[in-house]
PDB file of C-alpha atoms in Angstrom:
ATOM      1  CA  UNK S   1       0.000   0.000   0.000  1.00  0.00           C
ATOM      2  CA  UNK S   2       2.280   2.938  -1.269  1.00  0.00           C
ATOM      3  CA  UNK S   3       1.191   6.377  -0.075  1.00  0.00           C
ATOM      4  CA  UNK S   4       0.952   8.532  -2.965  1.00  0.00           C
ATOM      5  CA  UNK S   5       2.538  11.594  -3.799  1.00  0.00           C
ATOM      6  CA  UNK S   6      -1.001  13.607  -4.157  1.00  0.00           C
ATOM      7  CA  UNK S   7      -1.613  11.816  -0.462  1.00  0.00           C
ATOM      8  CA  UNK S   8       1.657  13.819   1.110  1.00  0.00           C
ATOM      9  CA  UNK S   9       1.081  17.167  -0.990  1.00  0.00           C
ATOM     10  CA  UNK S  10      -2.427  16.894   0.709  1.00  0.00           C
ATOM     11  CA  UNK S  11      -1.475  16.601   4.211  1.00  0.00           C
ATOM     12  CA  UNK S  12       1.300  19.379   3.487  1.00  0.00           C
ATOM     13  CA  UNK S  13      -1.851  21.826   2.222  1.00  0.00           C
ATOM     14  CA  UNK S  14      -3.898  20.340   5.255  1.00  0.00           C
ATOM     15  CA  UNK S  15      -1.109  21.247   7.748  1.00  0.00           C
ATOM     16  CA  UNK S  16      -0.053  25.368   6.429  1.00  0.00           C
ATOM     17  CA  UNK S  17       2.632  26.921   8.384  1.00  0.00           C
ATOM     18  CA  UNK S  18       0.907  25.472  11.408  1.00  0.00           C
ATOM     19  CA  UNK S  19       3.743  24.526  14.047  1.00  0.00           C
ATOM     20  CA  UNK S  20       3.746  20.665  13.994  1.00  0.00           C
ATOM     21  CA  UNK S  21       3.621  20.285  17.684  1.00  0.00           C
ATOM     22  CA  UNK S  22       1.290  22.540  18.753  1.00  0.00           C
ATOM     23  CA  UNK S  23      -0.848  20.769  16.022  1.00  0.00           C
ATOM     24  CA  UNK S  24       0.068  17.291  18.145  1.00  0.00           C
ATOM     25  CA  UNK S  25      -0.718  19.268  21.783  1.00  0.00           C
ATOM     26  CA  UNK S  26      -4.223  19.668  20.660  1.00  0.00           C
ATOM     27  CA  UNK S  27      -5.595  16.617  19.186  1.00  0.00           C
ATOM     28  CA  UNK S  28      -6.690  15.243  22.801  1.00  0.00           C
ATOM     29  CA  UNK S  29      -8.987  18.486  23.509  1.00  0.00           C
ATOM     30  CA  UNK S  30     -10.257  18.464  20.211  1.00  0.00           C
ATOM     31  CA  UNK S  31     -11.114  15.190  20.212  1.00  0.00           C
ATOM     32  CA  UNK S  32     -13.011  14.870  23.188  1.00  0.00           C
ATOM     33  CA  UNK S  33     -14.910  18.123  22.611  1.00  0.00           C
ATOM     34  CA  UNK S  34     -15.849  16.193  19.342  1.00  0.00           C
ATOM     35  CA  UNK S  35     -17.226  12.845  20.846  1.00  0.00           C
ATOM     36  CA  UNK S  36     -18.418  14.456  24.770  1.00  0.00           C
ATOM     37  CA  UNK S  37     -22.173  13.284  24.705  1.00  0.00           C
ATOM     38  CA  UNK S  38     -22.253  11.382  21.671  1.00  0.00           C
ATOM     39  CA  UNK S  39     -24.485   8.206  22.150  1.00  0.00           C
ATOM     40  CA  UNK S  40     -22.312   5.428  21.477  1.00  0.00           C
ATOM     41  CA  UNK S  41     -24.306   4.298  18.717  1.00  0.00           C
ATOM     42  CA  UNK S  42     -23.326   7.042  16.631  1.00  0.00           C
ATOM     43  CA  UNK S  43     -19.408   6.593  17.415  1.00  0.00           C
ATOM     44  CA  UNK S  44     -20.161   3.412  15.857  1.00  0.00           C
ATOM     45  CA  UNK S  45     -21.819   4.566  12.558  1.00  0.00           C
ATOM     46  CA  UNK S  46     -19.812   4.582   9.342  1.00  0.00           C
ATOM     47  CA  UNK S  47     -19.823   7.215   7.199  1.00  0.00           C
ATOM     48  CA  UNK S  48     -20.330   5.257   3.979  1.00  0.00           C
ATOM     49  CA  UNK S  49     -20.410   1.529   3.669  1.00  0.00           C
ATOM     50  CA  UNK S  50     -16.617   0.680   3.462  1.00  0.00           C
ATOM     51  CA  UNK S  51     -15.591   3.508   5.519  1.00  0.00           C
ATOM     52  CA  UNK S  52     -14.711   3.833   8.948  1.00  0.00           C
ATOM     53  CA  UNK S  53     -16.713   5.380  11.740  1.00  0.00           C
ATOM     54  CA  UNK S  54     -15.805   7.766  14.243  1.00  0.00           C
ATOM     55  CA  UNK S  55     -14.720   5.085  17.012  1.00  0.00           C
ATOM     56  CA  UNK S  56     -12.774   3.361  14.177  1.00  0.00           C
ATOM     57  CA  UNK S  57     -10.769   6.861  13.789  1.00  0.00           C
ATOM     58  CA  UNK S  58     -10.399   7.147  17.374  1.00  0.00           C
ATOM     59  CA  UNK S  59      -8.763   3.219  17.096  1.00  0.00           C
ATOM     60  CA  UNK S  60      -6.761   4.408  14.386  1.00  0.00           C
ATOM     61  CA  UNK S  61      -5.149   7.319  16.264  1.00  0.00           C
ATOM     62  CA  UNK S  62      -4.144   5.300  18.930  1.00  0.00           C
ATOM     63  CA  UNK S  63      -2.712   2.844  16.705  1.00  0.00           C
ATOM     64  CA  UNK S  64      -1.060   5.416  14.354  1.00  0.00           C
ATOM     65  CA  UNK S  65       0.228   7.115  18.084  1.00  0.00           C
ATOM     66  CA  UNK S  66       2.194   3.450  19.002  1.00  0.00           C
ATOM     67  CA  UNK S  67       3.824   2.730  15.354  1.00  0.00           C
ATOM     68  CA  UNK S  68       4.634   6.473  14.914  1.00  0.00           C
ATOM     69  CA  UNK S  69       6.312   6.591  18.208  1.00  0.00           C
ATOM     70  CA  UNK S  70       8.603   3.534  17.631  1.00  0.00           C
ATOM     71  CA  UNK S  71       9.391   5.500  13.820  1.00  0.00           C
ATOM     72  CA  UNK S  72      10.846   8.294  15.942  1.00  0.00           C
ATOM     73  CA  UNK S  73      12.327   6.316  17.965  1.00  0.00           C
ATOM     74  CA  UNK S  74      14.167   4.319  15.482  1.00  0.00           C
ATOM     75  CA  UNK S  75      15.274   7.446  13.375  1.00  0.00           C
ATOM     76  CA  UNK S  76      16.322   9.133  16.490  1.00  0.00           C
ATOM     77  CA  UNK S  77      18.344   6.422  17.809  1.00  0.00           C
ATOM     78  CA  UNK S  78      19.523   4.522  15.203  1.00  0.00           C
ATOM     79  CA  UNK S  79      21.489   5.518  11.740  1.00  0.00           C
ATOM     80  CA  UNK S  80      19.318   5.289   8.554  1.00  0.00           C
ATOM     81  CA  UNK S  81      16.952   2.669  10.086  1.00  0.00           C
ATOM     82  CA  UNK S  82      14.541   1.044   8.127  1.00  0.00           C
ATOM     83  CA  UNK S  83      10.965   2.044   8.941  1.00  0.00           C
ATOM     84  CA  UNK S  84       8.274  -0.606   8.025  1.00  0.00           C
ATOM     85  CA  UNK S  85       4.744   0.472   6.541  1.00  0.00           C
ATOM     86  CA  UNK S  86       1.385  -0.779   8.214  1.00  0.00           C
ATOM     87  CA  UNK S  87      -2.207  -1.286   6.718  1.00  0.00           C
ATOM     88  CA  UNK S  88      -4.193   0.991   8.623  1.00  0.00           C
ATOM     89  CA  UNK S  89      -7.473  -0.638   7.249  1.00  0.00           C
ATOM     90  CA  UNK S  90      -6.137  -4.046   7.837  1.00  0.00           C
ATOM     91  CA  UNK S  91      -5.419  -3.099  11.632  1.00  0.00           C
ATOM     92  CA  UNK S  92      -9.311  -1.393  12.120  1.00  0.00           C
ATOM     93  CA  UNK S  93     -10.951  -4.632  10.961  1.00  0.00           C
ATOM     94  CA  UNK S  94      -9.119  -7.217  12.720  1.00  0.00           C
ATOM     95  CA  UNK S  95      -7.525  -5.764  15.894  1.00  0.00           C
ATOM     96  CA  UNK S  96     -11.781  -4.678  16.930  1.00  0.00           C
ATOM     97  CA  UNK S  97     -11.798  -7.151  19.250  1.00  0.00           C
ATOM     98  CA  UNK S  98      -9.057  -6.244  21.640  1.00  0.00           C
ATOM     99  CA  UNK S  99     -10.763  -2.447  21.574  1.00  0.00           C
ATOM    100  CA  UNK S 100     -11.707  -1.092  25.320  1.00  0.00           C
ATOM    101  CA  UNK S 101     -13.991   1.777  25.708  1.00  0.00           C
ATOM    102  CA  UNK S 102     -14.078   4.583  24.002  1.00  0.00           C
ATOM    103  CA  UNK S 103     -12.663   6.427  27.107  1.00  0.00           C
ATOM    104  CA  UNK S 104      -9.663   3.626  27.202  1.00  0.00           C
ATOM    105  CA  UNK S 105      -8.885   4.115  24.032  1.00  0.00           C
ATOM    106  CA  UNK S 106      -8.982   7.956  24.592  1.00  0.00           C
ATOM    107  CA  UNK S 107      -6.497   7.274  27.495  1.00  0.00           C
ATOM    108  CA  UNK S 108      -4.103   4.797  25.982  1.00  0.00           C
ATOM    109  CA  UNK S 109      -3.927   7.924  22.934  1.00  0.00           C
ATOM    110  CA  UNK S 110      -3.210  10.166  25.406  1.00  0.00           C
ATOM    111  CA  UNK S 111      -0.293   8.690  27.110  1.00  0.00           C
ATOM    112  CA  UNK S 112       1.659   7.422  24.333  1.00  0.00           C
ATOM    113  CA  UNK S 113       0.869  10.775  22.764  1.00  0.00           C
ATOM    114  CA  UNK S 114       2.297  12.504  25.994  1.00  0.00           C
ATOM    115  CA  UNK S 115       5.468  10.445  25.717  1.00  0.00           C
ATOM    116  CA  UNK S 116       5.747  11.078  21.844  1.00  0.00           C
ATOM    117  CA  UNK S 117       5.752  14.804  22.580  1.00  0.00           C
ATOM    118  CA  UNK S 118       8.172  14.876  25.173  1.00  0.00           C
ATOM    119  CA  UNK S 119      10.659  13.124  23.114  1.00  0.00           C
ATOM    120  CA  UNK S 120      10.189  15.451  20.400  1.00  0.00           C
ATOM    121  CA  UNK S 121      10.135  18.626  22.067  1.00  0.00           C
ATOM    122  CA  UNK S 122      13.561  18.549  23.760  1.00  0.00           C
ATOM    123  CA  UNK S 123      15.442  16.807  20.194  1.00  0.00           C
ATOM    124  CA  UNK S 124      17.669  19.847  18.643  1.00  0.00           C
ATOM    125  CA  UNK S 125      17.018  20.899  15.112  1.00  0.00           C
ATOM    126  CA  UNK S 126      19.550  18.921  13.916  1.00  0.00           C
ATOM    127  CA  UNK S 127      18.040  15.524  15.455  1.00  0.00           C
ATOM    128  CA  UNK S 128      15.104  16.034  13.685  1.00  0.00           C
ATOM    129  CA  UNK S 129      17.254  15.809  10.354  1.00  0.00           C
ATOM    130  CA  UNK S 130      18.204  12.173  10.855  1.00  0.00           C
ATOM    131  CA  UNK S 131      16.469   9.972   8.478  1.00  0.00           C
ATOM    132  CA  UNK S 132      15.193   6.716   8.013  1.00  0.00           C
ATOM    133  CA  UNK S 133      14.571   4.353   5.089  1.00  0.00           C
ATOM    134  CA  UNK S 134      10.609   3.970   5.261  1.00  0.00           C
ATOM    135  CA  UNK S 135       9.101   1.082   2.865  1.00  0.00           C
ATOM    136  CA  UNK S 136       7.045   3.287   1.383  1.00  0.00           C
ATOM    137  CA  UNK S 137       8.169   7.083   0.895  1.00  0.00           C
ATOM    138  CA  UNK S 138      11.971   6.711   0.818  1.00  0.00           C
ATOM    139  CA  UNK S 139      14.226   8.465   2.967  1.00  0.00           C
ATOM    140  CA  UNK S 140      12.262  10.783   5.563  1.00  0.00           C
ATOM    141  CA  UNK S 141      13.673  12.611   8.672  1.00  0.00           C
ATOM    142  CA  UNK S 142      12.321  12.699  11.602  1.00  0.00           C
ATOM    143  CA  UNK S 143      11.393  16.461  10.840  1.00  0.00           C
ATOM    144  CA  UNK S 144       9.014  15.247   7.647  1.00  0.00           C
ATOM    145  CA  UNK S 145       7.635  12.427   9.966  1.00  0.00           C
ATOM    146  CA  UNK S 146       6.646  15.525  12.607  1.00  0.00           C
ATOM    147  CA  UNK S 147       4.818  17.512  10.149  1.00  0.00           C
ATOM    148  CA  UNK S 148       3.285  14.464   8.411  1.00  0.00           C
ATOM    149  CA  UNK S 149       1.864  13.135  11.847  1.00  0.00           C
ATOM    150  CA  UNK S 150       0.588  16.303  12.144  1.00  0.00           C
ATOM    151  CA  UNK S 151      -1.145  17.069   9.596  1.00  0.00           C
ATOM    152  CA  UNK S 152      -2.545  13.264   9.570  1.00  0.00           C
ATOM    153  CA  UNK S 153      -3.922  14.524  13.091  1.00  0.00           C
ATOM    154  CA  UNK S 154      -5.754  17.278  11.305  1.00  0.00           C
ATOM    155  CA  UNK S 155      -7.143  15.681   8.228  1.00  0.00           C
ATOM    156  CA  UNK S 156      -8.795  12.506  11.254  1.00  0.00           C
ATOM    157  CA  UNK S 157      -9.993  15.424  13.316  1.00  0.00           C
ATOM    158  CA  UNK S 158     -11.858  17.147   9.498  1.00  0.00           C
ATOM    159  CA  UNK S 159     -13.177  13.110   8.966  1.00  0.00           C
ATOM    160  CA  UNK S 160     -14.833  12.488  12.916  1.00  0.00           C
ATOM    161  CA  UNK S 161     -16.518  16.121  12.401  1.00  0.00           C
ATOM    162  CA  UNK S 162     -17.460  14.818   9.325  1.00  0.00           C
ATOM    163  CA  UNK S 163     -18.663  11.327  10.278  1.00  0.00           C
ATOM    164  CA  UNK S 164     -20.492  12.727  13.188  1.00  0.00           C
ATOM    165  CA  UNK S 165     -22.574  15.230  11.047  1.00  0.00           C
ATOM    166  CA  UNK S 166     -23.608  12.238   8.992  1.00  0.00           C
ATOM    167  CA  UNK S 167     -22.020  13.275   5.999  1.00  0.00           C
ATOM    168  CA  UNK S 168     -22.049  10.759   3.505  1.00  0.00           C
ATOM    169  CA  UNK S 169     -23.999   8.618   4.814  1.00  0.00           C
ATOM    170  CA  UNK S 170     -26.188   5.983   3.282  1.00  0.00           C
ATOM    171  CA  UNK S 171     -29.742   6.265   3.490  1.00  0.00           C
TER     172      UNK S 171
END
């Protein structure tokens, strides 16, 4: 599943000269404003058949948070690592069963996002140049990573605003 070019000038668009990780600081509030008194019935409705639903976002951010983390990591601590791809849509359908709550999941986002951001706000400029090998974009530093998470963060928080106002849905 390569990500394609159109996919990364997107999330560049999507993300301005926002500053990545004040972009990162405020996915948690957002988020929670979002879903605060939404019968859990409607975290569960898809926006189209096919596509995911707001609590499948939610699973997806927390996932994304882990496997992100350990591409930091890697790029941070090793030299030119090699930084493996995932299936996103592959991990939605057939990790659901191990999914808590909604508020677990909400928790378990919010600590590993804590952690990421600590890491990244104490690295020096030049730490954030280091680059790994990912299997599907090439070489990327850990400053592309940054603004890519970010603006992935954005373009999640545009689709559970837009799941919840039932755009798109089926009749």
């Amino acid at each position: 599943m390569t990500a394609p070019a159109g996919y990364l000038t997107r999330l560049a668009d999507r993300l301005g000269d926002q500053d990545p990780l004040d972009v990162l600081a405020r996915l948690l509030p957002e988020l929670r404003a979002l879903l605060a008194g939404v019968p859990a019935g409607e975290l569960g409705r898809r926006e189209s058949p096919g596509r995911w639903s707001a609590r499948d976002v939610v699973e997806h951010l927390a996932d994304h948070e882990l496997v992100i983390g350990v591409r930091y990591r890697l790029i941070l601590a090793e030299p030119g690592p090699a930084i493996g791809a995932f299936d996103p849509d592959a991990w939605v359908a057939r990790l659901a069963n191990g999914r808590g709550t909604l508020d677990e999941t909400l928790e378990e986002l919010a600590l590993a996002r804590r952690r990421n951001l600590r890491l990244l706000r104490v690295q020096p400029p030049e730490a954030l140049m280091r680059a790994g090998l990912h299997a599907e974009r090439g070489w990327e530093t850990a400053a592309r990573l940054l603004a890519i998470h970010a603006a992935h963060d954005l373009v999640h928080l545009d689709q559970v605003r837009r799941v919840l106002a039932g755009a798109g849905r089926a009749a």
